[in-house]
Amino acid sequence: MMTSFFDQFASPSFLGVPLIAVAIALPWVLFPTPPSRWINNRLITVQTWFINRFTNQLMMPLNVGGHKWALLLASLMIFLITINMLGLLPYTFTPTTQLSLNMGFAVPLWLATVIIGMRNQPTVALGHLLPEGTPIPLIPVLIIIETISLLIRPLALGVRLTANLTAGHLLIQLIATAVFVLLPMMPTVAILTAAVLFLLTLLEVAVAMIQAYVFVLLLSLYLQENV
């Protein structure tokens, strides 16, 4: 019996060994491996079509230099979607509800885009800190504000993904608990609440995919500024 609704976000362990590593590695085991045959099955065909469409959409605004990130961003997108979707199953753990994991993804990738910009075009990268035509008295203030907004980007990436998934899981658990409590006393209200729970679950499936896409899309926009 859980003592708190937030206990579902605690990292599970077995014999003192944290199982978050298993939860992170499991999605890669589930992906189908393309065979050496010319004709693939339907699952691999759909997977290939989705990856190609997503990669083309993501790389379209970037120049040729940014296309080197296609494999990394596409892999991250599929990885996040799979983890988020698996976390909606009963008796599972969602690693992306942990801020530490999301920051572990956000900080290195954001820092890589900043380093690329400083190395390839330092003048343009530093120019983002000061908009053109700024009055002279406002220059120091704007530089400080733009620097803070630049440094807060990885935090926003990690917190956005964590907060959206955590809120969704809490809502599902609250409404599911209400269904079990109301069922013996008011069956009609419990059935209506169960219908709301079903709709909320569909919404959370969409949120799980959209948040993974937003995470990767924002990284591509940061990359677009620096390549």
Short mmCIF file of C-alpha atoms in Angstrom, two decimals:
data_model
loop_
_atom_site.label_atom_id
_atom_site.label_comp_id
_atom_site.label_asym_id
_atom_site.label_seq_id
_atom_site.Cartn_x
_atom_site.Cartn_y
_atom_site.Cartn_z
CA MET A 1 0.00 0.00 0.00
CA MET A 2 1.49 3.30 -1.07
CA THR A 3 1.74 5.95 1.59
CA SER A 4 1.92 8.82 -0.89
CA PHE A 5 0.93 9.55 -4.46
CA PHE A 6 4.54 10.57 -5.09
CA ASP A 7 5.92 7.14 -4.17
CA GLN A 8 5.32 6.04 -7.76
CA PHE A 9 8.13 8.38 -8.84
CA ALA A 10 10.71 6.81 -6.51
CA SER A 11 13.39 4.83 -8.34
CA PRO A 12 12.63 1.12 -7.82
CA SER A 13 15.29 -1.26 -6.54
CA PHE A 14 15.71 -5.01 -6.24
CA LEU A 15 18.01 -6.41 -3.56
CA GLY A 16 19.40 -2.91 -3.12
CA VAL A 17 20.22 -2.53 -6.84
CA PRO A 18 18.47 0.42 -8.59
CA LEU A 19 16.40 -0.77 -11.54
CA ILE A 20 16.44 2.55 -13.38
CA ALA A 21 19.25 1.20 -15.58
CA VAL A 22 16.96 -1.64 -16.68
CA ALA A 23 14.15 0.83 -17.39
CA ILE A 24 16.49 2.93 -19.53
CA ALA A 25 17.97 -0.04 -21.43
CA LEU A 26 14.63 -1.80 -22.06
CA PRO A 27 13.45 0.40 -24.98
CA TRP A 28 16.48 -0.51 -27.08
CA VAL A 29 15.63 -4.21 -26.68
CA LEU A 30 12.09 -3.66 -27.96
CA PHE A 31 13.07 -1.99 -31.23
CA PRO A 32 12.85 -4.36 -34.22
CA THR A 33 16.12 -5.06 -35.99
CA PRO A 34 16.00 -4.51 -39.78
CA PRO A 35 16.76 -7.79 -41.59
CA SER A 36 19.14 -8.21 -44.49
CA ARG A 37 16.27 -8.94 -46.88
CA TRP A 38 15.11 -6.42 -49.47
CA ILE A 39 11.46 -6.63 -48.37
CA ASN A 40 10.77 -5.73 -44.73
CA ASN A 41 7.72 -6.51 -42.64
CA ARG A 42 5.04 -3.93 -41.89
CA LEU A 43 6.39 -2.94 -38.47
CA ILE A 44 9.86 -2.12 -39.75
CA THR A 45 8.37 -0.33 -42.76
CA VAL A 46 6.25 1.92 -40.52
CA GLN A 47 9.21 2.53 -38.21
CA THR A 48 11.46 3.50 -41.13
CA TRP A 49 8.80 5.78 -42.60
CA PHE A 50 8.31 7.54 -39.24
CA ILE A 51 12.04 8.03 -38.68
CA ASN A 52 12.54 9.40 -42.21
CA ARG A 53 9.62 11.82 -41.94
CA PHE A 54 10.67 13.07 -38.52
CA THR A 55 14.32 13.48 -39.53
CA ASN A 56 13.41 15.40 -42.69
CA GLN A 57 11.09 17.69 -40.75
CA LEU A 58 13.71 18.30 -38.06
CA MET A 59 16.65 18.91 -40.38
CA MET A 60 14.81 21.10 -42.89
CA PRO A 61 15.57 24.46 -41.16
CA LEU A 62 19.23 23.52 -40.56
CA ASN A 63 22.09 23.95 -42.98
CA VAL A 64 24.35 21.10 -44.05
CA GLY A 65 26.56 21.46 -40.97
CA GLY A 66 23.65 20.72 -38.66
CA HIS A 67 22.71 17.52 -40.51
CA LYS A 68 25.45 15.70 -38.60
CA TRP A 69 23.08 15.76 -35.61
CA ALA A 70 20.34 13.86 -37.45
CA LEU A 71 21.21 10.45 -36.05
CA LEU A 72 21.61 11.74 -32.49
CA LEU A 73 18.35 13.73 -32.45
CA ALA A 74 16.31 10.99 -34.13
CA SER A 75 17.65 8.38 -31.69
CA LEU A 76 16.88 10.66 -28.73
CA MET A 77 13.35 11.27 -30.02
CA ILE A 78 12.58 7.55 -30.38
CA PHE A 79 14.17 6.80 -27.02
CA LEU A 80 12.12 9.42 -25.16
CA ILE A 81 8.87 8.41 -26.86
CA THR A 82 9.41 4.76 -25.98
CA ILE A 83 10.27 5.48 -22.34
CA ASN A 84 7.28 7.81 -21.96
CA MET A 85 4.88 5.31 -23.53
CA LEU A 86 6.16 2.38 -21.48
CA GLY A 87 5.70 4.47 -18.34
CA LEU A 88 1.94 4.59 -18.98
CA LEU A 89 1.64 0.83 -18.54
CA PRO A 90 0.57 -0.47 -15.10
CA TYR A 91 3.27 -1.38 -12.60
CA THR A 92 6.01 0.32 -14.60
CA PHE A 93 8.48 3.08 -13.81
CA THR A 94 9.01 6.16 -15.98
CA PRO A 95 12.67 7.30 -15.86
CA THR A 96 11.81 10.62 -17.51
CA THR A 97 9.86 11.69 -14.39
CA GLN A 98 13.29 12.07 -12.74
CA LEU A 99 14.69 15.58 -13.15
CA SER A 100 18.25 14.27 -12.83
CA LEU A 101 17.86 12.07 -15.92
CA ASN A 102 16.27 14.82 -18.01
CA MET A 103 18.96 17.29 -16.98
CA GLY A 104 21.54 14.66 -17.90
CA PHE A 105 20.12 14.76 -21.43
CA ALA A 106 19.51 18.51 -21.62
CA VAL A 107 22.74 19.99 -20.22
CA PRO A 108 25.34 18.14 -22.36
CA LEU A 109 23.37 18.57 -25.61
CA TRP A 110 22.68 22.27 -24.94
CA LEU A 111 26.32 22.81 -23.99
CA ALA A 112 27.40 21.09 -27.21
CA THR A 113 25.32 23.53 -29.29
CA VAL A 114 26.84 26.49 -27.43
CA ILE A 115 30.39 25.18 -27.88
CA ILE A 116 29.77 24.61 -31.60
CA GLY A 117 28.55 28.18 -31.97
CA MET A 118 31.51 29.63 -30.07
CA ARG A 119 33.95 27.58 -32.13
CA ASN A 120 32.50 28.06 -35.62
CA GLN A 121 31.08 31.60 -35.45
CA PRO A 122 31.96 33.30 -32.16
CA THR A 123 30.88 36.76 -33.35
CA VAL A 124 27.39 35.59 -34.30
CA ALA A 125 27.06 33.50 -31.14
CA LEU A 126 27.99 36.43 -28.91
CA GLY A 127 25.78 38.72 -31.01
CA HIS A 128 22.71 36.85 -29.76
CA LEU A 129 23.39 38.37 -26.33
CA LEU A 130 22.79 41.90 -27.61
CA PRO A 131 19.97 42.71 -30.07
CA GLU A 132 20.80 45.13 -32.85
CA GLY A 133 19.84 48.74 -32.25
CA THR A 134 19.84 48.53 -28.46
CA PRO A 135 20.22 51.93 -26.72
CA ILE A 136 23.59 52.35 -25.03
CA PRO A 137 22.21 52.70 -21.45
CA LEU A 138 20.38 49.36 -21.80
CA ILE A 139 23.35 47.39 -23.13
CA PRO A 140 24.64 46.06 -19.74
CA VAL A 141 21.14 45.13 -18.56
CA LEU A 142 20.25 43.34 -21.79
CA ILE A 143 23.51 41.40 -21.83
CA ILE A 144 22.80 40.14 -18.29
CA ILE A 145 19.20 39.23 -19.19
CA GLU A 146 20.19 37.41 -22.39
CA THR A 147 22.96 35.56 -20.58
CA ILE A 148 20.53 34.39 -17.91
CA SER A 149 18.02 33.30 -20.57
CA LEU A 150 20.80 31.37 -22.33
CA LEU A 151 21.90 29.60 -19.15
CA ILE A 152 18.34 28.73 -18.15
CA ARG A 153 17.60 26.85 -21.39
CA PRO A 154 18.75 23.39 -20.22
CA LEU A 155 16.84 23.84 -16.96
CA ALA A 156 13.69 24.70 -18.91
CA LEU A 157 14.16 21.62 -21.10
CA GLY A 158 14.50 19.26 -18.16
CA VAL A 159 11.80 20.82 -15.98
CA ARG A 160 9.26 20.95 -18.84
CA LEU A 161 9.59 17.25 -19.59
CA THR A 162 9.60 16.26 -15.91
CA ALA A 163 6.66 18.47 -14.91
CA ASN A 164 4.37 17.42 -17.77
CA LEU A 165 4.90 13.70 -17.25
CA THR A 166 4.69 13.94 -13.46
CA ALA A 167 1.45 15.93 -13.59
CA GLY A 168 -0.09 13.45 -16.00
CA HIS A 169 0.80 10.44 -13.87
CA LEU A 170 -0.56 12.13 -10.74
CA LEU A 171 -3.85 12.99 -12.46
CA ILE A 172 -4.28 9.41 -13.68
CA GLN A 173 -3.60 8.03 -10.21
CA LEU A 174 -5.94 10.50 -8.51
CA ILE A 175 -8.84 9.78 -10.87
CA ALA A 176 -8.23 6.01 -10.74
CA THR A 177 -8.34 6.17 -6.95
CA ALA A 178 -11.58 8.13 -7.14
CA VAL A 179 -13.11 5.43 -9.39
CA PHE A 180 -12.32 2.67 -6.88
CA VAL A 181 -13.62 4.72 -3.96
CA LEU A 182 -16.87 5.74 -5.70
CA LEU A 183 -17.68 2.36 -7.23
CA PRO A 184 -19.32 0.79 -4.12
CA MET A 185 -21.16 3.98 -3.14
CA MET A 186 -22.15 5.66 -6.45
CA PRO A 187 -21.70 3.31 -9.43
CA THR A 188 -23.06 5.80 -11.96
CA VAL A 189 -20.63 8.51 -10.90
CA ALA A 190 -17.83 5.92 -10.86
CA ILE A 191 -18.61 4.94 -14.48
CA LEU A 192 -18.57 8.57 -15.58
CA THR A 193 -15.28 9.07 -13.73
CA ALA A 194 -13.88 5.98 -15.46
CA ALA A 195 -14.82 7.51 -18.82
CA VAL A 196 -12.92 10.65 -17.85
CA LEU A 197 -9.98 8.45 -16.86
CA PHE A 198 -10.03 6.78 -20.28
CA LEU A 199 -10.00 10.14 -22.05
CA LEU A 200 -7.21 11.37 -19.79
CA THR A 201 -5.18 8.28 -20.60
CA LEU A 202 -5.54 9.02 -24.32
CA LEU A 203 -4.44 12.58 -23.61
CA GLU A 204 -1.39 11.33 -21.71
CA VAL A 205 -0.42 9.12 -24.67
CA ALA A 206 -0.44 12.26 -26.82
CA VAL A 207 1.49 14.21 -24.16
CA ALA A 208 4.11 11.45 -23.95
CA MET A 209 4.79 11.77 -27.68
CA ILE A 210 4.45 15.55 -27.90
CA GLN A 211 6.83 16.25 -25.00
CA ALA A 212 9.50 14.03 -26.53
CA TYR A 213 9.08 15.88 -29.82
CA VAL A 214 9.20 19.31 -28.12
CA PHE A 215 12.39 18.33 -26.25
CA VAL A 216 14.17 17.39 -29.48
CA LEU A 217 12.66 20.28 -31.44
CA LEU A 218 13.97 22.86 -28.97
CA LEU A 219 17.41 21.28 -29.14
CA SER A 220 17.32 21.59 -32.93
CA LEU A 221 16.33 25.27 -32.61
CA TYR A 222 19.26 25.87 -30.27
CA LEU A 223 21.48 24.12 -32.80
CA GLN A 224 20.06 26.25 -35.62
CA GLU A 225 21.27 29.40 -33.86
CA ASN A 226 24.85 28.11 -33.69
CA VAL A 227 25.50 26.42 -37.05
#
